Coordinates of C-alpha atoms and ligand atoms in Angstrom, one line a residue:
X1 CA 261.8 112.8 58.8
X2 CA 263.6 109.5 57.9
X3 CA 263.5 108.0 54.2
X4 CA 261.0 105.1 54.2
X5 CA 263.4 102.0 54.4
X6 CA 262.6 98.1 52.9
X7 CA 261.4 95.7 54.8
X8 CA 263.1 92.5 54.5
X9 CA 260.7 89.5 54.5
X10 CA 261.2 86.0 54.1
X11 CA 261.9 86.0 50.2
X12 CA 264.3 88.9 50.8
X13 CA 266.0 88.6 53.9
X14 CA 268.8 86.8 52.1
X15 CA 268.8 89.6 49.3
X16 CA 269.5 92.8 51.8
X17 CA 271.8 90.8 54.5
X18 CA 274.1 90.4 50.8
X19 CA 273.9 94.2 50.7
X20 CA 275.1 94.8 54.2
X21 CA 278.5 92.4 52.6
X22 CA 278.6 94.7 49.1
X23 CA 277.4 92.0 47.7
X24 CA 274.5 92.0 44.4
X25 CA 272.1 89.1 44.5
X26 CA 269.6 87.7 42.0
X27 CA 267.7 84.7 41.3
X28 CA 268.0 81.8 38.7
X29 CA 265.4 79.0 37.7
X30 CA 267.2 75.8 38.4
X31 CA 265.0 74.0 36.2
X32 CA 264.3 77.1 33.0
X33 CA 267.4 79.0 33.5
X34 CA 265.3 82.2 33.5
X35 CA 267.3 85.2 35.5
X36 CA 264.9 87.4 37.5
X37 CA 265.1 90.5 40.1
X38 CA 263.6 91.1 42.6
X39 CA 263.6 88.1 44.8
X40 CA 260.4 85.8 44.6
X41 CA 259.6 82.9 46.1
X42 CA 259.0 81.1 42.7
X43 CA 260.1 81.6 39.0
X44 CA 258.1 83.9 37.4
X45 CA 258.7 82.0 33.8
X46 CA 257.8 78.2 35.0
X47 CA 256.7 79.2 38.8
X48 CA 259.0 76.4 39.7
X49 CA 260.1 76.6 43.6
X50 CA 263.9 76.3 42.6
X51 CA 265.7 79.1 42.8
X52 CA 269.5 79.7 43.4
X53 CA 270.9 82.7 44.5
X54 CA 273.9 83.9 42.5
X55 CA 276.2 87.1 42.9
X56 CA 276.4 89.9 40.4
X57 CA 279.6 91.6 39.4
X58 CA 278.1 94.9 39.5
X59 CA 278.2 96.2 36.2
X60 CA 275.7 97.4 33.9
X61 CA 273.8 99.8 31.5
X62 CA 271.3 102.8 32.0
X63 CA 268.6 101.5 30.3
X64 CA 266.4 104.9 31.7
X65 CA 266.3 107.4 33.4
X66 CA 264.5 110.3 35.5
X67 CA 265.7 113.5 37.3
X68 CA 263.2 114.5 40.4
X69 CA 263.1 118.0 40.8
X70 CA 260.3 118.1 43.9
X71 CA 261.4 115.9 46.4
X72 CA 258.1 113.2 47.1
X73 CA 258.6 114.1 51.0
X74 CA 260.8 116.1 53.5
X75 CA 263.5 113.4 53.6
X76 CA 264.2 113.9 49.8
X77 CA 264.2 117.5 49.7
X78 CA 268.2 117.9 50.5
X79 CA 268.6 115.4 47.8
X80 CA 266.9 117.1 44.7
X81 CA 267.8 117.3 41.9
X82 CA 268.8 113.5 41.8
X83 CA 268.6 111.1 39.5
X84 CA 266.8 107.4 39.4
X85 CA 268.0 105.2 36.8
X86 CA 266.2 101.5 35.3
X87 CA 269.8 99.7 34.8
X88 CA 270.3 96.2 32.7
X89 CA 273.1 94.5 34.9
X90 CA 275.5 92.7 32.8
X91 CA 273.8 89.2 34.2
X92 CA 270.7 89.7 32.7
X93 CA 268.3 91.5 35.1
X94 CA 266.8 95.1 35.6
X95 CA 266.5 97.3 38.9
X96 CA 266.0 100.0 39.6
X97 CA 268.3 102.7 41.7
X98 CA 269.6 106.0 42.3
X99 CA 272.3 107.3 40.3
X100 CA 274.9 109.1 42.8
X101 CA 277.7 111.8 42.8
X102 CA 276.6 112.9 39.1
X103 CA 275.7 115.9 37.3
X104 CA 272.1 114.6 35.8
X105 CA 272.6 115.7 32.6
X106 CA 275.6 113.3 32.6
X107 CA 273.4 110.3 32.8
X108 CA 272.3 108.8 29.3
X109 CA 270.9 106.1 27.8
X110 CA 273.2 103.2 27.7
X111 CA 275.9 104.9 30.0
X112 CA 278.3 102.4 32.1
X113 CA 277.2 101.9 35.8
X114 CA 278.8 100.4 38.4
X115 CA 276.1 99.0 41.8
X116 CA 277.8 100.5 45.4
X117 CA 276.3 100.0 48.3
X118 CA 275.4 103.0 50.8
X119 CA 274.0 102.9 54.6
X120 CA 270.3 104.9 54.3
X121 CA 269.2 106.5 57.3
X122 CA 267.5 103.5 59.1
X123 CA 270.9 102.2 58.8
X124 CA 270.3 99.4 56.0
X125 CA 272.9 99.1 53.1
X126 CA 271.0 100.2 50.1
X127 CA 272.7 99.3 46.0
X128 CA 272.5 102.5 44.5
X129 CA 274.6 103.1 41.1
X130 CA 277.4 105.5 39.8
X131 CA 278.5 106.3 36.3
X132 CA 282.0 104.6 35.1
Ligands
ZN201 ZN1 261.8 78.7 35.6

């Protein structure tokens, strides 16, 4: 059994074909300035229709985070314990990712991460996140 993998759609596709280059996207409002993940089609402060794409430098903060101790499926199970983290990247925005290579109890509250990008098993390059 495979992880289930995204889907990229039109308001994405842009977004995960940065991923498969290490790169970070997010949005900004062209006309409000407002800074916003995940990728939408409008701005979710003014709903205007311009956007611009602009790349993150990877860094951030935990701002919290989870151990899962039952896996939610069979592809998970070799993974447990792992650790999924809310982190505030340094431009502004929150997402959400897994928090590799770590002992969980290393992972705290305002802790240093740095976004790495890792091939799932559909193949995609997914950002995950690992302590600095
Ligand atoms: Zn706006």
């Amino acid at each position: 059994m495979n992880k289930p993998q995204p889907l990229p759609t039109a308001e994405t596709r842009e977004f995960w074909d940065a991923c498969a280059r290490d790169e970070l996207l997010y949005q900004v409002c062209k006309r409000c300035a407002h800074v916003q993940f995940y990728p939408r089609r409008h701005c979710t402060a003014c709903h205007a229709m311009e956007l611009e794409w602009r790349r993150s430098a990877l860094g951030g903060t935990v701002y919290s985070h989870t151990t899962v101790h039952r896996a939610p499926t069979l592809a998970f199970k070799a993974d447990v314990p792992y650790v999924i983290a809310l982190v505030d990247l340094d431009e502004g925005f929150r997402m959400m990712v897994n928090i590799l290579g770590c002992d969980p109890a290393d992972v705290h509250i305002g802790a240093h991460v740095r976004i790495v990008f890792r091939v799932s098993d559909g193949g995609m390059k997914l950002p995950q996140g690992e302590l600095v």
